[in-house]
PDB file of C-alpha atoms and ligand atoms in Angstrom:
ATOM      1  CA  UNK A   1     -49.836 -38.555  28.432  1.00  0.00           C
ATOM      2  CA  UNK A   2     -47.977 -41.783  28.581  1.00  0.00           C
ATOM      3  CA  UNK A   3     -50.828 -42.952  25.554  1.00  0.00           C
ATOM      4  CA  UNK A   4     -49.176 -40.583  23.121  1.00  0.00           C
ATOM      5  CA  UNK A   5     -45.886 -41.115  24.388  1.00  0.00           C
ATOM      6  CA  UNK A   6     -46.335 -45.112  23.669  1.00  0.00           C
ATOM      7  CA  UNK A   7     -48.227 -44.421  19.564  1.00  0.00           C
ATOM      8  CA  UNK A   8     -45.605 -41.896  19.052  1.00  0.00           C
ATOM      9  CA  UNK A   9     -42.647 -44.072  19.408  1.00  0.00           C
ATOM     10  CA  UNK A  10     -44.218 -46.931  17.475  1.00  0.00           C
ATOM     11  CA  UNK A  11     -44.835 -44.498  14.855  1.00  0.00           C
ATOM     12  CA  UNK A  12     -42.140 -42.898  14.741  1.00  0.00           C
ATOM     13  CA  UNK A  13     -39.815 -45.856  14.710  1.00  0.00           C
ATOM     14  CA  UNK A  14     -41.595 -47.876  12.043  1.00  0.00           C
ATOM     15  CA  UNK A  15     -41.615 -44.611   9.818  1.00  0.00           C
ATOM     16  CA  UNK A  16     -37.998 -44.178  10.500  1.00  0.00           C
ATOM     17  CA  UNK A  17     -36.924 -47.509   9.523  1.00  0.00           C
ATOM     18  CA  UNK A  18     -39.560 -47.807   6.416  1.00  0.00           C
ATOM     19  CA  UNK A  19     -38.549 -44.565   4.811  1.00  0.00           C
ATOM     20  CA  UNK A  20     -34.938 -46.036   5.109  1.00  0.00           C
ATOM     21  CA  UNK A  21     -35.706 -48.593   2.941  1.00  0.00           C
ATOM     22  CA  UNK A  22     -37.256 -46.863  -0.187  1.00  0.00           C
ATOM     23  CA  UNK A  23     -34.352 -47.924  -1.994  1.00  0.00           C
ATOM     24  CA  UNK A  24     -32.693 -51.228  -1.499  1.00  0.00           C
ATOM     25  CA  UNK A  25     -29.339 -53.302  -2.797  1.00  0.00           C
ATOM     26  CA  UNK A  26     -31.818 -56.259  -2.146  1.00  0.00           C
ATOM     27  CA  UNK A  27     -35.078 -56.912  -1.409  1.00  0.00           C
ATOM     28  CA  UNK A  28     -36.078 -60.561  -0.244  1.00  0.00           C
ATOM     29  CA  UNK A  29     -40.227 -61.962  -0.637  1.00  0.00           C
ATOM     30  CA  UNK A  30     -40.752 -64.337   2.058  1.00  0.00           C
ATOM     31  CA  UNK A  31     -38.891 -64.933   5.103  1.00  0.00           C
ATOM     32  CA  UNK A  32     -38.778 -68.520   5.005  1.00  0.00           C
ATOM     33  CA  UNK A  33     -35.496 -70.594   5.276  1.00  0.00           C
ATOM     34  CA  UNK A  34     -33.571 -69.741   2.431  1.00  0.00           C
ATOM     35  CA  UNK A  35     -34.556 -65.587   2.409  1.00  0.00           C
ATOM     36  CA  UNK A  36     -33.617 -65.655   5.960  1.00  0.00           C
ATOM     37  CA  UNK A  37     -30.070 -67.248   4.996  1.00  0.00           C
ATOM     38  CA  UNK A  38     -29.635 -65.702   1.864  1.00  0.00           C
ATOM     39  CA  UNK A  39     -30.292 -62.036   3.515  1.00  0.00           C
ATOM     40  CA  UNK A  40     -28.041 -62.808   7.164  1.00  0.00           C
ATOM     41  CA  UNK A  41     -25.013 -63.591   4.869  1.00  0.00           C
ATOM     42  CA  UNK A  42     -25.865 -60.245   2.119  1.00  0.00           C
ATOM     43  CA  UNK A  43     -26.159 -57.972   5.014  1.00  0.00           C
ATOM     44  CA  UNK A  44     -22.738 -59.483   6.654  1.00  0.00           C
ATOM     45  CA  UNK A  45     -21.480 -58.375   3.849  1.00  0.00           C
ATOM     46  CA  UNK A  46     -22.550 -54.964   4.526  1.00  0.00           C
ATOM     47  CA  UNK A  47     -25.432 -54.954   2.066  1.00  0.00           C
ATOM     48  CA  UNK A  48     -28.703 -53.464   2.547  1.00  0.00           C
ATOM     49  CA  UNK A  49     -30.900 -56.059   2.297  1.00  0.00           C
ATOM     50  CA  UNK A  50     -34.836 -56.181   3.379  1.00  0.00           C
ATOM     51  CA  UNK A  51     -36.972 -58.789   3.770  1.00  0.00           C
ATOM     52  CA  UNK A  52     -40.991 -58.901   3.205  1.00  0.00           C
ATOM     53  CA  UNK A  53     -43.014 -61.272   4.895  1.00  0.00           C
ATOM     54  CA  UNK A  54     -46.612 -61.724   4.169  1.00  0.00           C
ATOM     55  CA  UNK A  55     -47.630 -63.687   7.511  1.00  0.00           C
ATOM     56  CA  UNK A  56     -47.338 -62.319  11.148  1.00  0.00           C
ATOM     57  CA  UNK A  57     -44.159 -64.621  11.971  1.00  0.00           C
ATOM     58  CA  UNK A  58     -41.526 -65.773   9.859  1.00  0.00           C
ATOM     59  CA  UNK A  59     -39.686 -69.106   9.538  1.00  0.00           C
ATOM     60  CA  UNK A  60     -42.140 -70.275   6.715  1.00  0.00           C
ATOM     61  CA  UNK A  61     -42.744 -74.379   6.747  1.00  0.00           C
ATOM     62  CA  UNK A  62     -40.016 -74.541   9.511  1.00  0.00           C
ATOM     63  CA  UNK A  63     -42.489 -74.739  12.542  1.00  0.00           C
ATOM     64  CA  UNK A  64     -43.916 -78.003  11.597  1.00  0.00           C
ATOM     65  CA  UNK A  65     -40.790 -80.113  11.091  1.00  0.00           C
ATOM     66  CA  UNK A  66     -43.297 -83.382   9.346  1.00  0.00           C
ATOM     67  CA  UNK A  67     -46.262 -83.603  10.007  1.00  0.00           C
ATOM     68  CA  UNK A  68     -45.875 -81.530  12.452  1.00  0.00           C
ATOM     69  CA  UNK A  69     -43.488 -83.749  14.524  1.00  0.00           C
ATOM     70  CA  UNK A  70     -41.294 -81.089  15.354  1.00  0.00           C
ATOM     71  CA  UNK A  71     -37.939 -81.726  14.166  1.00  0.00           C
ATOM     72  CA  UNK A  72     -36.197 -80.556  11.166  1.00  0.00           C
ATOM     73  CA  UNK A  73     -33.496 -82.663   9.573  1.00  0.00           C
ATOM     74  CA  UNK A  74     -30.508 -81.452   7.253  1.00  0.00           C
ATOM     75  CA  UNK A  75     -27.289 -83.141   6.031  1.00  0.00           C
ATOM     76  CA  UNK A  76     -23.727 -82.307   6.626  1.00  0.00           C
ATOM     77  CA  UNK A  77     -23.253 -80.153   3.779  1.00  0.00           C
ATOM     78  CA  UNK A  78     -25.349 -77.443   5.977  1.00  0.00           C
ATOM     79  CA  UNK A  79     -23.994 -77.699   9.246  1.00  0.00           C
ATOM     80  CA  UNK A  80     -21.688 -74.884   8.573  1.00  0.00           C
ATOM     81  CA  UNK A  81     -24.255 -72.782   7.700  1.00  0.00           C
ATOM     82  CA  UNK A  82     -25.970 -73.762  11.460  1.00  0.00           C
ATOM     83  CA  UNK A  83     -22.517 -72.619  12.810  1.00  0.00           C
ATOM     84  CA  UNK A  84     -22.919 -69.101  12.009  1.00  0.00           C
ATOM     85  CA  UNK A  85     -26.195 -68.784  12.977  1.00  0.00           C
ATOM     86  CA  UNK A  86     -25.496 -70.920  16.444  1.00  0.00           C
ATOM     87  CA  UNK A  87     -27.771 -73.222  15.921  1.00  0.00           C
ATOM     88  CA  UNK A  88     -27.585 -76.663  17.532  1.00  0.00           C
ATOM     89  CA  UNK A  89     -28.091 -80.180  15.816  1.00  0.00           C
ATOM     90  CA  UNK A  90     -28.029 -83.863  16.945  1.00  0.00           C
ATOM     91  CA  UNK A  91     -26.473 -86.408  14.891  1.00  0.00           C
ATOM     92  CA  UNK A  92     -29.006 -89.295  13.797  1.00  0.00           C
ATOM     93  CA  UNK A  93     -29.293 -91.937  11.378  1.00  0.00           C
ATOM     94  CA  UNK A  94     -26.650 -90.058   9.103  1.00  0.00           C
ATOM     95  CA  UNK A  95     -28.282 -87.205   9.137  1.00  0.00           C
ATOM     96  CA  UNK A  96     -28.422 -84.130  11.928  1.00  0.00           C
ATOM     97  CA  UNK A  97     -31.887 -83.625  13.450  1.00  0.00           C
ATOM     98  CA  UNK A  98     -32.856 -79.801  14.806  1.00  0.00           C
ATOM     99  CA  UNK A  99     -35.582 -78.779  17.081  1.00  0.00           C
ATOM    100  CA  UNK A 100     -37.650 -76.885  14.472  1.00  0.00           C
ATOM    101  CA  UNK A 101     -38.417 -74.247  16.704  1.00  0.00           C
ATOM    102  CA  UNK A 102     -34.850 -73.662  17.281  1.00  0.00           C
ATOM    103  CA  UNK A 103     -34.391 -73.593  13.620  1.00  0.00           C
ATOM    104  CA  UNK A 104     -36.847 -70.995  12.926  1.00  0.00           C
ATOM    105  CA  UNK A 105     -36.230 -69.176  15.552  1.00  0.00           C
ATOM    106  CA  UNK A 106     -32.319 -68.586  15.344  1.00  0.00           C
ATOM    107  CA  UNK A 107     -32.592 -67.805  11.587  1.00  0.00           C
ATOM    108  CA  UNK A 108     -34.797 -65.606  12.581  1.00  0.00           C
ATOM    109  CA  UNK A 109     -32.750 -63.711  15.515  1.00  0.00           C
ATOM    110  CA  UNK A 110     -29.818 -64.541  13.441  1.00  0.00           C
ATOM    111  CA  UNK A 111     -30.770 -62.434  10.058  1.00  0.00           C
ATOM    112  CA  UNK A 112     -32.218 -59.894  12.489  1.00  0.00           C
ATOM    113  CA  UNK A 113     -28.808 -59.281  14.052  1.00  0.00           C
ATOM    114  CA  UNK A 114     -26.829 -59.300  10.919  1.00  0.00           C
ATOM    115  CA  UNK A 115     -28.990 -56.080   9.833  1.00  0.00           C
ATOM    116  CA  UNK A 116     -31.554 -57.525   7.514  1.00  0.00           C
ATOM    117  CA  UNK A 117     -34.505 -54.708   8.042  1.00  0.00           C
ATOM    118  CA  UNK A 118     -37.499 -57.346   8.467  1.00  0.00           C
ATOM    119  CA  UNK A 119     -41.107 -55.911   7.234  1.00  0.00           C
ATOM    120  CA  UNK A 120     -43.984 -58.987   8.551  1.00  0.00           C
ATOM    121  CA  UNK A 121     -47.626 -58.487   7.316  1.00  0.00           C
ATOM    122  CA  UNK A 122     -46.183 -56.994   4.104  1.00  0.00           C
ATOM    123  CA  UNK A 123     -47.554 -58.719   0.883  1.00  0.00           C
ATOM    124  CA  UNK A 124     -45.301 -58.765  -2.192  1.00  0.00           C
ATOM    125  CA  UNK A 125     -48.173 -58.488  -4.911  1.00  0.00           C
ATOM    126  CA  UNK A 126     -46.588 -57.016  -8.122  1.00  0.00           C
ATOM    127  CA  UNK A 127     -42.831 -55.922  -9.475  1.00  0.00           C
ATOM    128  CA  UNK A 128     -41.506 -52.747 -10.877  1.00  0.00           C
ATOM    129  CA  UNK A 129     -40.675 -53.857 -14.427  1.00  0.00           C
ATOM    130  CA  UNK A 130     -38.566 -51.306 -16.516  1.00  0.00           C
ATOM    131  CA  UNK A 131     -36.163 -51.388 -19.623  1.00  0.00           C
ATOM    132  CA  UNK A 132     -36.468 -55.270 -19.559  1.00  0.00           C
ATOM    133  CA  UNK A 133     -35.152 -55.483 -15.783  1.00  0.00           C
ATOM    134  CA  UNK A 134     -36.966 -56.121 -12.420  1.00  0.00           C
ATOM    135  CA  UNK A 135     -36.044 -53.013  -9.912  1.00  0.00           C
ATOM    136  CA  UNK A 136     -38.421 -53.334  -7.161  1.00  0.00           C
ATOM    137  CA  UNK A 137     -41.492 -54.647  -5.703  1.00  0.00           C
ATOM    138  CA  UNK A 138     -45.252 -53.230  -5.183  1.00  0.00           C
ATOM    139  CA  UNK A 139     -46.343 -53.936  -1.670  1.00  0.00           C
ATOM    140  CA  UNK A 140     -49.596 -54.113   0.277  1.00  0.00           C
ATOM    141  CA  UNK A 141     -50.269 -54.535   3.848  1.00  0.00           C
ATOM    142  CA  UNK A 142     -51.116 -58.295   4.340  1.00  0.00           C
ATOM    143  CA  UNK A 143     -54.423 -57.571   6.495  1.00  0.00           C
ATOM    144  CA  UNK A 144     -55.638 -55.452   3.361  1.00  0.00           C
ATOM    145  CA  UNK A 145     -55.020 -57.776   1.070  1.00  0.00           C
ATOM    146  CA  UNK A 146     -56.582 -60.437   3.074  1.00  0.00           C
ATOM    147  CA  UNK A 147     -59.742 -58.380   3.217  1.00  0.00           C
ATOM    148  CA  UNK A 148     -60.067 -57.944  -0.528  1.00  0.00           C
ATOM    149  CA  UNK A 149     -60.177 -54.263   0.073  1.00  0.00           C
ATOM    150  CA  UNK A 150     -59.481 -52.068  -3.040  1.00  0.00           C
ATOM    151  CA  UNK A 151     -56.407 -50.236  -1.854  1.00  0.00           C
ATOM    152  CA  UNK A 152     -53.773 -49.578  -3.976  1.00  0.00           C
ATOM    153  CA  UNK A 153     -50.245 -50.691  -3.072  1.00  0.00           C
ATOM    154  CA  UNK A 154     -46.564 -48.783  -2.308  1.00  0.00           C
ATOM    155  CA  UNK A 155     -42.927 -49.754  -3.960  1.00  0.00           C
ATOM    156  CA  UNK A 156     -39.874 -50.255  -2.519  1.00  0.00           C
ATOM    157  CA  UNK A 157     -36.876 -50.110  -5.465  1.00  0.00           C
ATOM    158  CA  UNK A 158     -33.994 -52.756  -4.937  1.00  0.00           C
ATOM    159  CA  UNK A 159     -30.825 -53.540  -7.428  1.00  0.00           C
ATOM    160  CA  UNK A 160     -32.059 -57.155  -6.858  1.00  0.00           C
ATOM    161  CA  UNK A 161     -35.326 -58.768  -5.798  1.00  0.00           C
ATOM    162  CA  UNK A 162     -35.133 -62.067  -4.745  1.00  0.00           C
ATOM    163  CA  UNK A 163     -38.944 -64.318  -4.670  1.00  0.00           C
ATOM    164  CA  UNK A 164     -38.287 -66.405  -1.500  1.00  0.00           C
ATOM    165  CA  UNK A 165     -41.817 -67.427  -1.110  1.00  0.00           C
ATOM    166  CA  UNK A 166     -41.626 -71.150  -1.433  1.00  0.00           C
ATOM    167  CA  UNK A 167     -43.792 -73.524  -3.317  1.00  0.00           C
ATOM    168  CA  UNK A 168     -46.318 -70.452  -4.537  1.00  0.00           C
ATOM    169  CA  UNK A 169     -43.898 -68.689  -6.377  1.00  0.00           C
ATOM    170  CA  UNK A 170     -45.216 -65.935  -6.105  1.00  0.00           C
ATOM    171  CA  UNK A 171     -42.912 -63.291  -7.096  1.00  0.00           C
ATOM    172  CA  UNK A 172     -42.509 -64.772 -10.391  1.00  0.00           C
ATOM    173  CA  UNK A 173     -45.484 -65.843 -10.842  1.00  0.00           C
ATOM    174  CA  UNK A 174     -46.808 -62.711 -11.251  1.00  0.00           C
ATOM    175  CA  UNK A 175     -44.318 -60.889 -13.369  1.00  0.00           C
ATOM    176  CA  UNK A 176     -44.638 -63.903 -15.955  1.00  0.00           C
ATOM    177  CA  UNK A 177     -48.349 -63.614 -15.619  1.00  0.00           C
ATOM    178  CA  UNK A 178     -48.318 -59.915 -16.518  1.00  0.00           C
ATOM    179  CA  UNK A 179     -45.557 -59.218 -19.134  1.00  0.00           C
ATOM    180  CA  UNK A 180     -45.155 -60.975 -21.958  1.00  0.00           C
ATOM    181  CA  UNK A 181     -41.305 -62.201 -21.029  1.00  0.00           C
ATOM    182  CA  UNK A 182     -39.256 -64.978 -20.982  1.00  0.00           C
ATOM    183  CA  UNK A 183     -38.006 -66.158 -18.366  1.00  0.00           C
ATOM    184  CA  UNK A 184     -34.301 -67.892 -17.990  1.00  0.00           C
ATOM    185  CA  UNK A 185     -35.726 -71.267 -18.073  1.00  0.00           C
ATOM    186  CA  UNK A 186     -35.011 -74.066 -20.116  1.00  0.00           C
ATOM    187  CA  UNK A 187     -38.643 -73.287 -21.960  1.00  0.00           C
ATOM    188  CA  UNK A 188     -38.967 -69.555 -20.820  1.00  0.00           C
ATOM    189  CA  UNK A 189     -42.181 -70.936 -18.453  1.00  0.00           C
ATOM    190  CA  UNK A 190     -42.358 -71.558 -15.269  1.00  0.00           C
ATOM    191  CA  UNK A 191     -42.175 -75.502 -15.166  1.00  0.00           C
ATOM    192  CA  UNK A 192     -43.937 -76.576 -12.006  1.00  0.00           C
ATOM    193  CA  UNK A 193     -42.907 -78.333  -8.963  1.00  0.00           C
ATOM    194  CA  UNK A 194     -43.193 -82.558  -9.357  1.00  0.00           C
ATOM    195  CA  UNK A 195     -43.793 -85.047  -7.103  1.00  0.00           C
ATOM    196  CA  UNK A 196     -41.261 -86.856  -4.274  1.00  0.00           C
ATOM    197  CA  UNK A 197     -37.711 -87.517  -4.394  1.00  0.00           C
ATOM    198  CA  UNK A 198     -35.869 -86.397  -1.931  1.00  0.00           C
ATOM    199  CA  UNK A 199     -32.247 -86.447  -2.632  1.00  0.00           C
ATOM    200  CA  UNK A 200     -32.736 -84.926  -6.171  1.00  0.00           C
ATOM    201  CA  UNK A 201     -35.338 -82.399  -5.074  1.00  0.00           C
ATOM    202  CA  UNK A 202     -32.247 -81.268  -2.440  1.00  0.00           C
ATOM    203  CA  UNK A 203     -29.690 -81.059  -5.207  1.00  0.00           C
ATOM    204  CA  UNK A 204     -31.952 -79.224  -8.013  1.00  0.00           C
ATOM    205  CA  UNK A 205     -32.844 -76.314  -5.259  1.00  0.00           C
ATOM    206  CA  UNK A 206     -29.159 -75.552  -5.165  1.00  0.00           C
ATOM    207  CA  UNK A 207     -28.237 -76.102  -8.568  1.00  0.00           C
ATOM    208  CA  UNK A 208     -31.175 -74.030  -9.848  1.00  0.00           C
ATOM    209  CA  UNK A 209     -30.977 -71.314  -7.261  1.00  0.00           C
ATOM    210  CA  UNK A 210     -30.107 -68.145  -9.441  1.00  0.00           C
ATOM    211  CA  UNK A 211     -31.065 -65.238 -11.575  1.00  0.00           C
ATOM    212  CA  UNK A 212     -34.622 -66.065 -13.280  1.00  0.00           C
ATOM    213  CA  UNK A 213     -34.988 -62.536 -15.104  1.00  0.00           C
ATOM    214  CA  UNK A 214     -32.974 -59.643 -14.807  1.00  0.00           C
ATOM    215  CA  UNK A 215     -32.721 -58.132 -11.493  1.00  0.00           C
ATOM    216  CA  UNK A 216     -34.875 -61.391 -10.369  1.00  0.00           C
ATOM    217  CA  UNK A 217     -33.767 -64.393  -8.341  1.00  0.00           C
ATOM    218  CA  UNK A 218     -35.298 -67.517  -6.853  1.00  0.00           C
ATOM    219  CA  UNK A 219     -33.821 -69.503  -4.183  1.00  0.00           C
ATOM    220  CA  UNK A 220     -35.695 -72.630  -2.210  1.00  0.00           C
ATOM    221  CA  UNK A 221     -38.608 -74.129  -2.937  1.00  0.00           C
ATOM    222  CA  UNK A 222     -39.302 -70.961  -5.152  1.00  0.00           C
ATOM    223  CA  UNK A 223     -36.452 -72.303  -7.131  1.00  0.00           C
ATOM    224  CA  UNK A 224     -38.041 -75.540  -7.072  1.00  0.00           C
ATOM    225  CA  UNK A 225     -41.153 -74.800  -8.732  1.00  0.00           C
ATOM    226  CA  UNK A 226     -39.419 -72.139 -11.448  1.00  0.00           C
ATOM    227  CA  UNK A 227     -37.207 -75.368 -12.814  1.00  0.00           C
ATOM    228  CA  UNK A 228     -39.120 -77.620 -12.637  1.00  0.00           C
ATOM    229  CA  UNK A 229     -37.775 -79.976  -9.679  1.00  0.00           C
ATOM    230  CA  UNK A 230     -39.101 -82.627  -7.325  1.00  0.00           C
ATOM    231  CA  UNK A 231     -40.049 -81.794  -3.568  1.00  0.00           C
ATOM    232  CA  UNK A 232     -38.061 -83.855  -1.272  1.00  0.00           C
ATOM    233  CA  UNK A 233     -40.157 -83.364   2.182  1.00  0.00           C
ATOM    234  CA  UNK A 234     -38.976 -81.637   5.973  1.00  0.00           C
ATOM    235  CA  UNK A 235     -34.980 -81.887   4.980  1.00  0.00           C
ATOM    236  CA  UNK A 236     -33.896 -78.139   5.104  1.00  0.00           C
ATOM    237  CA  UNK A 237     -30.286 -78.403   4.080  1.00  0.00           C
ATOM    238  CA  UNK A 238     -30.957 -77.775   0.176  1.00  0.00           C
ATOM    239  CA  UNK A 239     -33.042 -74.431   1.434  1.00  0.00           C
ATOM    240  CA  UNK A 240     -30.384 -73.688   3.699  1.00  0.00           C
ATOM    241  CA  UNK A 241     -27.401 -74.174   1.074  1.00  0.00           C
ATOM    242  CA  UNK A 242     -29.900 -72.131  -1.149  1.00  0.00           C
ATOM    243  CA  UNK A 243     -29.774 -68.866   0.615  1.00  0.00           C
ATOM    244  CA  UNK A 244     -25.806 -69.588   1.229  1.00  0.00           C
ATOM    245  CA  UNK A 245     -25.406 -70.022  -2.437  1.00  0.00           C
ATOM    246  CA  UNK A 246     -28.252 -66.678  -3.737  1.00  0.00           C
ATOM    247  CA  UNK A 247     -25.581 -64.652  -1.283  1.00  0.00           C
ATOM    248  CA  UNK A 248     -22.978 -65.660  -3.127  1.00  0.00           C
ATOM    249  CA  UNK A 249     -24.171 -64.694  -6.540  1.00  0.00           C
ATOM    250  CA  UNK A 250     -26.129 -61.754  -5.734  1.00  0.00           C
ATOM    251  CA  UNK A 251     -22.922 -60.283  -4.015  1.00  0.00           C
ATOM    252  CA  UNK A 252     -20.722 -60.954  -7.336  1.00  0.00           C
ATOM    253  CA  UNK A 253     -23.610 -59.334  -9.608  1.00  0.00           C
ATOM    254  CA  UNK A 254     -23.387 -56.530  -7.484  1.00  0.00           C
ATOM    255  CA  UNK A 255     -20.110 -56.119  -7.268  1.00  0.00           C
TER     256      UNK A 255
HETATM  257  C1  48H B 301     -44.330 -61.887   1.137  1.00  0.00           C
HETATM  258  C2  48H B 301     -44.609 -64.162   1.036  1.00  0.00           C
HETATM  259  C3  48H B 301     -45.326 -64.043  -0.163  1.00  0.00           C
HETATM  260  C4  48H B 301     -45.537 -62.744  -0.689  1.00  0.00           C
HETATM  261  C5  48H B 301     -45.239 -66.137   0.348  1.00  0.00           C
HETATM  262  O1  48H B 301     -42.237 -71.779   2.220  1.00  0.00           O
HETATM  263  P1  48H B 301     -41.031 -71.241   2.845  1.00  0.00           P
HETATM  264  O2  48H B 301     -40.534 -71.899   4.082  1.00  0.00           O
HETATM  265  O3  48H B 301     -39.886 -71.154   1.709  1.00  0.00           O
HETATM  266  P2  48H B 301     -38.412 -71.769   1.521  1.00  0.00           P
HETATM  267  O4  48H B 301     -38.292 -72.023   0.087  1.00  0.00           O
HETATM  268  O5  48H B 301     -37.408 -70.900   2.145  1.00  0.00           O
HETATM  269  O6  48H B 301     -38.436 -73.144   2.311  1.00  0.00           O
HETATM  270  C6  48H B 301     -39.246 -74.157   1.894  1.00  0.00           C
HETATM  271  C7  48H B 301     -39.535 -75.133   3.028  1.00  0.00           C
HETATM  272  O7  48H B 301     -40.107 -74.465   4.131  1.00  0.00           O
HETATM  273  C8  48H B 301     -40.491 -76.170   2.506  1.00  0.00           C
HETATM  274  O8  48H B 301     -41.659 -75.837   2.350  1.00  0.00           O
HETATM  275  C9  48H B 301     -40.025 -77.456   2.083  1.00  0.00           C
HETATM  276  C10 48H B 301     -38.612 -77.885   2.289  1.00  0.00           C
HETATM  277  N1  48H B 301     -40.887 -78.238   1.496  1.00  0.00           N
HETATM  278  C11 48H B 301     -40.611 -79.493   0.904  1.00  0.00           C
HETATM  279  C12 48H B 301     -41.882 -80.240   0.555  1.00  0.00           C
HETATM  280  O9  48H B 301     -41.740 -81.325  -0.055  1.00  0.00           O
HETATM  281  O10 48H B 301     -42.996 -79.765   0.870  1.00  0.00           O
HETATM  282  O11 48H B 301     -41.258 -69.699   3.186  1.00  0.00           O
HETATM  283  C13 48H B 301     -41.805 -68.826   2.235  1.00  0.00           C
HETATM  284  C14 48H B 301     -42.283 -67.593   2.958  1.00  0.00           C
HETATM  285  C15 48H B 301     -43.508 -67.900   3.847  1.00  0.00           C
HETATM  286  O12 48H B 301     -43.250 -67.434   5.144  1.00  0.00           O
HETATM  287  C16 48H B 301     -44.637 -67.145   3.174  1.00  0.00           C
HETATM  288  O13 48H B 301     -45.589 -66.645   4.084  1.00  0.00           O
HETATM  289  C17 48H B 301     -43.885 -66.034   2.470  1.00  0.00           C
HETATM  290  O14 48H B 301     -42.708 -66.663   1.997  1.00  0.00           O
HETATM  291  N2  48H B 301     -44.570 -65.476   1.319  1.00  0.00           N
HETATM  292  N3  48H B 301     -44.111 -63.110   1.683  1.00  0.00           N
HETATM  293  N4  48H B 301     -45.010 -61.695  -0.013  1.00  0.00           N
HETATM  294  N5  48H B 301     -46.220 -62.557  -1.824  1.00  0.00           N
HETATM  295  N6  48H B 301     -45.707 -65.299  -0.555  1.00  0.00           N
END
């Protein structure tokens, strides 16, 4: 019957392609901006990267430009980064304006092509922590953990873990909250993300895009509220130059 024909294959497939990713080089939380970026240029490089997105669709805040006036808005520094992905900009007011949806949409198509396995409705909720060193993450399905329902999680090892997941932070977050660690901070605590400043908030997410804890990484607005930086509003070139830059280093560690 063409029924079993149709559950088989989605089974099958999504089985197939989970069971492939047990064990990881790198394993991204949250498929916003800079964990799309950061994972197309790791898996150009031929690593095996996946990335774990709690929502239904990625692109994170991309959709809603400000305010949800959709355009995005980066500055030169990140066009080359558009380039690879083939993603168009307009010049304006010193600064290059992109449809959002276009934005979010080729990083999107763009990691998917370059071999980054993408997992949606897949909830990062816990680490594996072990001889001082992050190797992996505890996942849920989102809808479950939406729900409340007591159901205990699965784990998927990686070399490195990267917490993508923006202003909540999650990723780290919890492993601070649990262990009694320090983390590579200038106090060992996470420090918080502070108010407003736009061309500071774009330089700290680059500067301060790195390893947090062994085996642990934070890049965007993750990196943001780990250090301690300012937010700096819809310009997506410091999250862009972010994933660029986690690449970079995770490919040297793992070298
Ligand atoms: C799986 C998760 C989990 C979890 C969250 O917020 P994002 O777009 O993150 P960035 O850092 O790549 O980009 C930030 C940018 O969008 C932004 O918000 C800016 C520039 N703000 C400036 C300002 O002043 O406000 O994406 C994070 C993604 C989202 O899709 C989440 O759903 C996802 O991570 N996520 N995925 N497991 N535990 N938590």
């Amino acid at each position: 019957m063409k029924e079993v024909a149709i559950t088989r294959t989605i089974i099958k497939n999504h089985m197939s392609r989970l069971l492939d990713r047990l064990e990881n080089d790198v394993v991204i939380a949250g498929g916003g901006p800079s964990g799309l970026v950061a994972g197309f240029y790791l898996a150009k490089a031929g690593k095996k990267v996946t990335l774990l997105e709690k929502k239904l669709s990625l692109g994170g805040g991309i959709w809603g430009g400000g305010m949800g006036y959709k355009f995005a808005v980066v500055e030169e520094n990140a066009l080359p980064i558009l380039d690879d992905f083939g993603i168009r900009y307009i010049k304006d007011d010193n600064m290059y304006a992109i449809d959002s949806i276009e934005l979010a949409s080729g990083l999107i198509y763009g990691a998917v092509k370059a071999g980054v396995e993408i997992f949606n409705l897949t909830s990062v909720e816990d680490v594996v922590v072990q001889d001082g060193r992050v190797k992996g993450v505890v996942i849920n399905s989102s809808p479950i953990e939406i729900a409340g329902l007591h159901v205990d999680p699965i784990t998927l090892i990686s070399k490195i873990t990267v917490d993508a997941t923006g202003h909540d932070l999650e990723v780290v977050r919890v492993l601070a909250r649990k262990n009694e660690i320090k983390l590579l901070t200038p106090t060992g605590s996470i420090l918080g993300e502070r108010s407003m400043d736009a061309e500071e908030g774009e330089k700290f997410t680059v500067e301060n895009t790195g390893e947090v804890f062994p085996g642990l990484y934070v890049a965007g607005m993750a990196a943001v509220a780990c250090f301690g930086g300012p937010r700096m509003g819809p310009i997506f070139g410091g999250m862009l130059l972010s994933g660029k830059k986690l690449a970079k280093l995770i490919m040297e560690n793992l070298k």
